[in-house]
JSON list of C-alpha atoms in Angstrom, two decimals:
[
{"chain": "A", "resi": 86, "resn": "MET", "atom": "CA", "xyz": [0.79, -23.90, 3.79]},
{"chain": "A", "resi": 87, "resn": "SER", "atom": "CA", "xyz": [2.63, -24.42, 0.52]},
{"chain": "A", "resi": 88, "resn": "GLU", "atom": "CA", "xyz": [-0.53, -23.35, -1.35]},
{"chain": "A", "resi": 89, "resn": "ILE", "atom": "CA", "xyz": [-0.35, -19.95, 0.34]},
{"chain": "A", "resi": 90, "resn": "PHE", "atom": "CA", "xyz": [3.24, -19.47, -0.80]},
{"chain": "A", "resi": 91, "resn": "TRP", "atom": "CA", "xyz": [2.27, -20.56, -4.31]},
{"chain": "A", "resi": 92, "resn": "ILE", "atom": "CA", "xyz": [-0.57, -18.00, -4.39]},
{"chain": "A", "resi": 93, "resn": "MET", "atom": "CA", "xyz": [1.76, -15.30, -3.01]},
{"chain": "A", "resi": 94, "resn": "ARG", "atom": "CA", "xyz": [4.40, -16.10, -5.64]},
{"chain": "A", "resi": 95, "resn": "LYS", "atom": "CA", "xyz": [1.77, -15.97, -8.42]},
{"chain": "A", "resi": 96, "resn": "LEU", "atom": "CA", "xyz": [0.47, -12.61, -7.21]},
{"chain": "A", "resi": 97, "resn": "LEU", "atom": "CA", "xyz": [3.97, -11.22, -6.89]},
{"chain": "A", "resi": 98, "resn": "SER", "atom": "CA", "xyz": [4.93, -12.42, -10.36]},
{"chain": "A", "resi": 99, "resn": "MET", "atom": "CA", "xyz": [2.28, -10.25, -12.02]},
{"chain": "A", "resi": 100, "resn": "PRO", "atom": "CA", "xyz": [3.50, -7.55, -14.43]},
{"chain": "A", "resi": 101, "resn": "GLY", "atom": "CA", "xyz": [5.05, -4.43, -12.93]},
{"chain": "A", "resi": 102, "resn": "TYR", "atom": "CA", "xyz": [2.84, -2.21, -10.81]},
{"chain": "A", "resi": 103, "resn": "THR", "atom": "CA", "xyz": [-0.23, -4.43, -11.36]},
{"chain": "A", "resi": 104, "resn": "LEU", "atom": "CA", "xyz": [-0.47, -4.94, -7.60]},
{"chain": "A", "resi": 105, "resn": "SER", "atom": "CA", "xyz": [-0.34, -1.19, -7.01]},
{"chain": "A", "resi": 106, "resn": "ALA", "atom": "CA", "xyz": [-3.11, -0.67, -9.56]},
{"chain": "A", "resi": 107, "resn": "MET", "atom": "CA", "xyz": [-5.23, -3.36, -7.89]},
{"chain": "A", "resi": 108, "resn": "VAL", "atom": "CA", "xyz": [-4.77, -1.81, -4.44]},
{"chain": "A", "resi": 109, "resn": "LEU", "atom": "CA", "xyz": [-5.57, 1.65, -5.83]},
{"chain": "A", "resi": 110, "resn": "ILE", "atom": "CA", "xyz": [-8.81, 0.38, -7.40]},
{"chain": "A", "resi": 111, "resn": "ILE", "atom": "CA", "xyz": [-9.83, -1.26, -4.12]},
{"chain": "A", "resi": 112, "resn": "ILE", "atom": "CA", "xyz": [-9.06, 1.92, -2.16]},
{"chain": "A", "resi": 113, "resn": "LEU", "atom": "CA", "xyz": [-10.99, 4.08, -4.62]},
{"chain": "A", "resi": 114, "resn": "TYR", "atom": "CA", "xyz": [-13.98, 1.77, -4.38]},
{"chain": "A", "resi": 115, "resn": "LEU", "atom": "CA", "xyz": [-13.91, 1.66, -0.59]},
{"chain": "A", "resi": 116, "resn": "THR", "atom": "CA", "xyz": [-13.48, 5.42, -0.22]},
{"chain": "A", "resi": 117, "resn": "LEU", "atom": "CA", "xyz": [-15.66, 6.81, -3.02]},
{"chain": "A", "resi": 118, "resn": "HIS", "atom": "CA", "xyz": [-18.59, 4.37, -3.19]},
{"chain": "A", "resi": 119, "resn": "PRO", "atom": "CA", "xyz": [-21.53, 5.56, -1.03]},
{"chain": "A", "resi": 120, "resn": "LYS", "atom": "CA", "xyz": [-21.93, 2.20, 0.78]},
{"chain": "A", "resi": 121, "resn": "PRO", "atom": "CA", "xyz": [-19.00, -0.06, -0.11]},
{"chain": "A", "resi": 122, "resn": "LEU", "atom": "CA", "xyz": [-19.68, -2.51, 2.74]},
{"chain": "A", "resi": 123, "resn": "PRO", "atom": "CA", "xyz": [-22.83, -3.57, 4.57]},
{"chain": "A", "resi": 124, "resn": "ASP", "atom": "CA", "xyz": [-23.73, -1.63, 7.71]},
{"chain": "A", "resi": 125, "resn": "ILE", "atom": "CA", "xyz": [-22.20, -3.07, 10.87]},
{"chain": "A", "resi": 126, "resn": "GLY", "atom": "CA", "xyz": [-24.16, -0.92, 13.27]},
{"chain": "A", "resi": 127, "resn": "SER", "atom": "CA", "xyz": [-22.39, 1.76, 15.26]},
{"chain": "A", "resi": 128, "resn": "GLY", "atom": "CA", "xyz": [-18.91, 0.58, 14.29]},
{"chain": "A", "resi": 129, "resn": "LEU", "atom": "CA", "xyz": [-16.31, -1.36, 16.18]},
{"chain": "A", "resi": 130, "resn": "PHE", "atom": "CA", "xyz": [-15.08, 1.57, 18.26]},
{"chain": "A", "resi": 131, "resn": "GLU", "atom": "CA", "xyz": [-14.77, 5.33, 18.05]},
{"chain": "A", "resi": 132, "resn": "GLY", "atom": "CA", "xyz": [-12.31, 6.21, 15.30]},
{"chain": "A", "resi": 133, "resn": "ALA", "atom": "CA", "xyz": [-12.33, 2.76, 13.66]},
{"chain": "A", "resi": 134, "resn": "ASP", "atom": "CA", "xyz": [-12.64, 4.44, 10.26]},
{"chain": "A", "resi": 135, "resn": "LYS", "atom": "CA", "xyz": [-9.36, 6.26, 10.89]},
{"chain": "A", "resi": 136, "resn": "VAL", "atom": "CA", "xyz": [-7.63, 2.95, 11.58]},
{"chain": "A", "resi": 137, "resn": "VAL", "atom": "CA", "xyz": [-9.07, 1.59, 8.33]},
{"chain": "A", "resi": 138, "resn": "HIS", "atom": "CA", "xyz": [-7.80, 4.64, 6.43]},
{"chain": "A", "resi": 139, "resn": "MET", "atom": "CA", "xyz": [-4.36, 4.22, 7.99]},
{"chain": "A", "resi": 140, "resn": "LEU", "atom": "CA", "xyz": [-4.24, 0.53, 7.02]},
{"chain": "A", "resi": 141, "resn": "MET", "atom": "CA", "xyz": [-5.40, 1.19, 3.45]},
{"chain": "A", "resi": 142, "resn": "PHE", "atom": "CA", "xyz": [-2.68, 3.75, 2.81]},
{"chain": "A", "resi": 143, "resn": "LEU", "atom": "CA", "xyz": [-0.06, 1.73, 4.66]},
{"chain": "A", "resi": 144, "resn": "GLY", "atom": "CA", "xyz": [-0.92, -0.98, 2.13]},
{"chain": "A", "resi": 145, "resn": "MET", "atom": "CA", "xyz": [-0.81, 1.44, -0.80]},
{"chain": "A", "resi": 146, "resn": "ALA", "atom": "CA", "xyz": [2.65, 2.78, 0.06]},
{"chain": "A", "resi": 147, "resn": "GLY", "atom": "CA", "xyz": [3.93, -0.69, 0.92]},
{"chain": "A", "resi": 148, "resn": "ILE", "atom": "CA", "xyz": [2.75, -2.18, -2.37]},
{"chain": "A", "resi": 149, "resn": "LEU", "atom": "CA", "xyz": [4.29, 0.72, -4.31]},
{"chain": "A", "resi": 150, "resn": "GLY", "atom": "CA", "xyz": [7.62, -0.04, -2.63]},
{"chain": "A", "resi": 151, "resn": "LEU", "atom": "CA", "xyz": [7.27, -3.77, -3.23]},
{"chain": "A", "resi": 152, "resn": "ASP", "atom": "CA", "xyz": [6.40, -3.19, -6.88]},
{"chain": "A", "resi": 153, "resn": "TYR", "atom": "CA", "xyz": [9.54, -1.09, -7.28]},
{"chain": "A", "resi": 154, "resn": "LEU", "atom": "CA", "xyz": [11.67, -3.70, -5.50]},
{"chain": "A", "resi": 155, "resn": "ARG", "atom": "CA", "xyz": [10.46, -6.46, -7.85]},
{"chain": "A", "resi": 156, "resn": "SER", "atom": "CA", "xyz": [10.97, -4.29, -10.95]},
{"chain": "A", "resi": 157, "resn": "PRO", "atom": "CA", "xyz": [14.16, -4.51, -13.03]},
{"chain": "A", "resi": 158, "resn": "ALA", "atom": "CA", "xyz": [15.29, -1.18, -11.54]},
{"chain": "A", "resi": 159, "resn": "GLY", "atom": "CA", "xyz": [14.90, -2.57, -8.02]},
{"chain": "A", "resi": 160, "resn": "ARG", "atom": "CA", "xyz": [16.93, -5.68, -8.79]},
{"chain": "A", "resi": 161, "resn": "TYR", "atom": "CA", "xyz": [20.18, -3.84, -8.04]},
{"chain": "A", "resi": 162, "resn": "LYS", "atom": "CA", "xyz": [19.04, -2.00, -4.90]},
{"chain": "A", "resi": 163, "resn": "PRO", "atom": "CA", "xyz": [19.82, -4.24, -1.92]},
{"chain": "A", "resi": 164, "resn": "GLU", "atom": "CA", "xyz": [19.85, -1.21, 0.36]},
{"chain": "A", "resi": 165, "resn": "PRO", "atom": "CA", "xyz": [16.61, 0.77, 0.79]},
{"chain": "A", "resi": 166, "resn": "PRO", "atom": "CA", "xyz": [16.55, 3.62, -1.77]},
{"chain": "A", "resi": 167, "resn": "ARG", "atom": "CA", "xyz": [15.43, 6.59, 0.32]},
{"chain": "A", "resi": 168, "resn": "PHE", "atom": "CA", "xyz": [14.09, 8.46, -2.70]},
{"chain": "A", "resi": 169, "resn": "ILE", "atom": "CA", "xyz": [11.83, 5.55, -3.73]},
{"chain": "A", "resi": 170, "resn": "VAL", "atom": "CA", "xyz": [10.55, 5.10, -0.17]},
{"chain": "A", "resi": 171, "resn": "LEU", "atom": "CA", "xyz": [9.86, 8.85, 0.07]},
{"chain": "A", "resi": 172, "resn": "LEU", "atom": "CA", "xyz": [8.17, 8.77, -3.34]},
{"chain": "A", "resi": 173, "resn": "ALA", "atom": "CA", "xyz": [5.89, 5.90, -2.24]},
{"chain": "A", "resi": 174, "resn": "VAL", "atom": "CA", "xyz": [4.92, 7.87, 0.89]},
{"chain": "A", "resi": 175, "resn": "VAL", "atom": "CA", "xyz": [4.29, 11.08, -1.09]},
{"chain": "A", "resi": 176, "resn": "ILE", "atom": "CA", "xyz": [2.27, 9.32, -3.83]},
{"chain": "A", "resi": 177, "resn": "SER", "atom": "CA", "xyz": [0.14, 7.50, -1.25]},
{"chain": "A", "resi": 178, "resn": "SER", "atom": "CA", "xyz": [-0.43, 10.72, 0.70]},
{"chain": "A", "resi": 179, "resn": "ALA", "atom": "CA", "xyz": [-1.36, 12.58, -2.49]},
{"chain": "A", "resi": 180, "resn": "ILE", "atom": "CA", "xyz": [-3.87, 9.85, -3.36]},
{"chain": "A", "resi": 181, "resn": "GLY", "atom": "CA", "xyz": [-5.30, 10.24, 0.15]},
{"chain": "A", "resi": 182, "resn": "ALA", "atom": "CA", "xyz": [-5.65, 14.00, -0.36]},
{"chain": "A", "resi": 183, "resn": "LEU", "atom": "CA", "xyz": [-7.30, 13.54, -3.76]},
{"chain": "A", "resi": 184, "resn": "VAL", "atom": "CA", "xyz": [-9.72, 10.98, -2.32]},
{"chain": "A", "resi": 185, "resn": "GLU", "atom": "CA", "xyz": [-10.79, 13.41, 0.40]},
{"chain": "A", "resi": 186, "resn": "VAL", "atom": "CA", "xyz": [-11.28, 16.23, -2.13]},
{"chain": "A", "resi": 187, "resn": "ALA", "atom": "CA", "xyz": [-13.26, 13.87, -4.38]},
{"chain": "A", "resi": 188, "resn": "GLN", "atom": "CA", "xyz": [-15.46, 12.77, -1.47]},
{"chain": "A", "resi": 189, "resn": "GLY", "atom": "CA", "xyz": [-16.41, 16.39, -0.89]},
{"chain": "A", "resi": 190, "resn": "ALA", "atom": "CA", "xyz": [-16.96, 17.11, -4.59]},
{"chain": "A", "resi": 191, "resn": "ILE", "atom": "CA", "xyz": [-18.93, 13.99, -5.53]},
{"chain": "A", "resi": 192, "resn": "ASN", "atom": "CA", "xyz": [-21.62, 14.58, -2.88]},
{"chain": "A", "resi": 193, "resn": "MET", "atom": "CA", "xyz": [-22.77, 10.94, -2.74]},
{"chain": "A", "resi": 194, "resn": "GLY", "atom": "CA", "xyz": [-23.24, 10.67, 1.00]},
{"chain": "A", "resi": 195, "resn": "ARG", "atom": "CA", "xyz": [-19.53, 10.72, 1.78]},
{"chain": "A", "resi": 196, "resn": "GLY", "atom": "CA", "xyz": [-17.86, 13.86, 3.05]},
{"chain": "A", "resi": 197, "resn": "GLU", "atom": "CA", "xyz": [-14.27, 15.00, 3.17]},
{"chain": "A", "resi": 198, "resn": "ASP", "atom": "CA", "xyz": [-12.57, 14.71, 6.53]},
{"chain": "A", "resi": 199, "resn": "PHE", "atom": "CA", "xyz": [-9.20, 16.23, 7.36]},
{"chain": "A", "resi": 200, "resn": "TYR", "atom": "CA", "xyz": [-8.62, 13.57, 10.02]},
{"chain": "A", "resi": 201, "resn": "ASP", "atom": "CA", "xyz": [-9.11, 10.84, 7.40]},
{"chain": "A", "resi": 202, "resn": "PHE", "atom": "CA", "xyz": [-6.36, 12.52, 5.40]},
{"chain": "A", "resi": 203, "resn": "LEU", "atom": "CA", "xyz": [-4.11, 12.61, 8.48]},
{"chain": "A", "resi": 204, "resn": "ALA", "atom": "CA", "xyz": [-4.76, 8.89, 8.97]},
{"chain": "A", "resi": 205, "resn": "ASP", "atom": "CA", "xyz": [-3.87, 8.30, 5.30]},
{"chain": "A", "resi": 206, "resn": "VAL", "atom": "CA", "xyz": [-0.57, 10.16, 5.73]},
{"chain": "A", "resi": 207, "resn": "ALA", "atom": "CA", "xyz": [0.17, 8.33, 8.99]},
{"chain": "A", "resi": 208, "resn": "GLY", "atom": "CA", "xyz": [-0.35, 4.98, 7.25]},
{"chain": "A", "resi": 209, "resn": "ALA", "atom": "CA", "xyz": [1.93, 5.98, 4.38]},
{"chain": "A", "resi": 210, "resn": "ILE", "atom": "CA", "xyz": [4.65, 7.15, 6.80]},
{"chain": "A", "resi": 211, "resn": "ILE", "atom": "CA", "xyz": [4.43, 3.93, 8.81]},
{"chain": "A", "resi": 212, "resn": "ALA", "atom": "CA", "xyz": [4.77, 1.98, 5.54]},
{"chain": "A", "resi": 213, "resn": "GLY", "atom": "CA", "xyz": [7.86, 4.04, 4.70]},
{"chain": "A", "resi": 214, "resn": "LEU", "atom": "CA", "xyz": [9.42, 3.20, 8.05]},
{"chain": "A", "resi": 215, "resn": "ILE", "atom": "CA", "xyz": [8.61, -0.49, 7.61]},
{"chain": "A", "resi": 216, "resn": "MET", "atom": "CA", "xyz": [10.16, -0.41, 4.12]},
{"chain": "A", "resi": 217, "resn": "MET", "atom": "CA", "xyz": [13.35, 1.15, 5.48]},
{"chain": "A", "resi": 218, "resn": "LEU", "atom": "CA", "xyz": [13.58, -1.55, 8.17]},
{"chain": "A", "resi": 219, "resn": "THR", "atom": "CA", "xyz": [12.71, -4.58, 6.04]},
{"chain": "A", "resi": 220, "resn": "TRP", "atom": "CA", "xyz": [13.96, -3.67, 2.55]},
{"chain": "A", "resi": 221, "resn": "LYS", "atom": "CA", "xyz": [17.11, -5.80, 2.63]},
{"chain": "A", "resi": 222, "resn": "ARG", "atom": "CA", "xyz": [15.34, -8.89, 3.96]},
{"chain": "A", "resi": 223, "resn": "VAL", "atom": "CA", "xyz": [12.54, -8.64, 1.36]},
{"chain": "A", "resi": 224, "resn": "TYR", "atom": "CA", "xyz": [15.11, -7.92, -1.37]},
{"chain": "A", "resi": 225, "resn": "CYS", "atom": "CA", "xyz": [17.08, -11.07, -0.48]},
{"chain": "A", "resi": 226, "resn": "TRP", "atom": "CA", "xyz": [13.89, -13.15, -0.36]},
{"chain": "A", "resi": 227, "resn": "TRP", "atom": "CA", "xyz": [12.59, -11.83, -3.68]},
{"chain": "A", "resi": 228, "resn": "TRP", "atom": "CA", "xyz": [15.84, -12.08, -5.63]},
{"chain": "A", "resi": 229, "resn": "ASN", "atom": "CA", "xyz": [17.02, -15.27, -3.88]},
{"chain": "A", "resi": 230, "resn": "ARG", "atom": "CA", "xyz": [20.18, -13.72, -2.50]},
{"chain": "A", "resi": 231, "resn": "GLU", "atom": "CA", "xyz": [22.09, -14.34, 0.71]},
{"chain": "A", "resi": 232, "resn": "GLN", "atom": "CA", "xyz": [21.91, -11.67, 3.41]}
]
């Protein structure tokens, strides 16, 4: 178990916004590559791709917020900064919109889907709500402060 915390600490100690860049690269690969994963047949259930979109953009917005929190500017923000949370949601949603436009423009077997975009926005909004609820606890954990 201590190895997991060591790995987490190493990942979180990477230079600013490196985690956000890594998540963005993964999302771009998964959403723009014609066949990013092997075929799993008919899918897990109807709409499973929407759940995957929601989770990807929940992760994108969440990592943007976490990267801000661990930055020097976030060091002095024990309360959730509403503007930063909103910015993370807007940036993630904009990336979702651009991905859908790119899927339609690239024409590599992937098509744009408005419902994928709605799932992206839903994931980003859920991440924003989670950030608002957990900011102080994560802040105290990251900066080793008492609650």
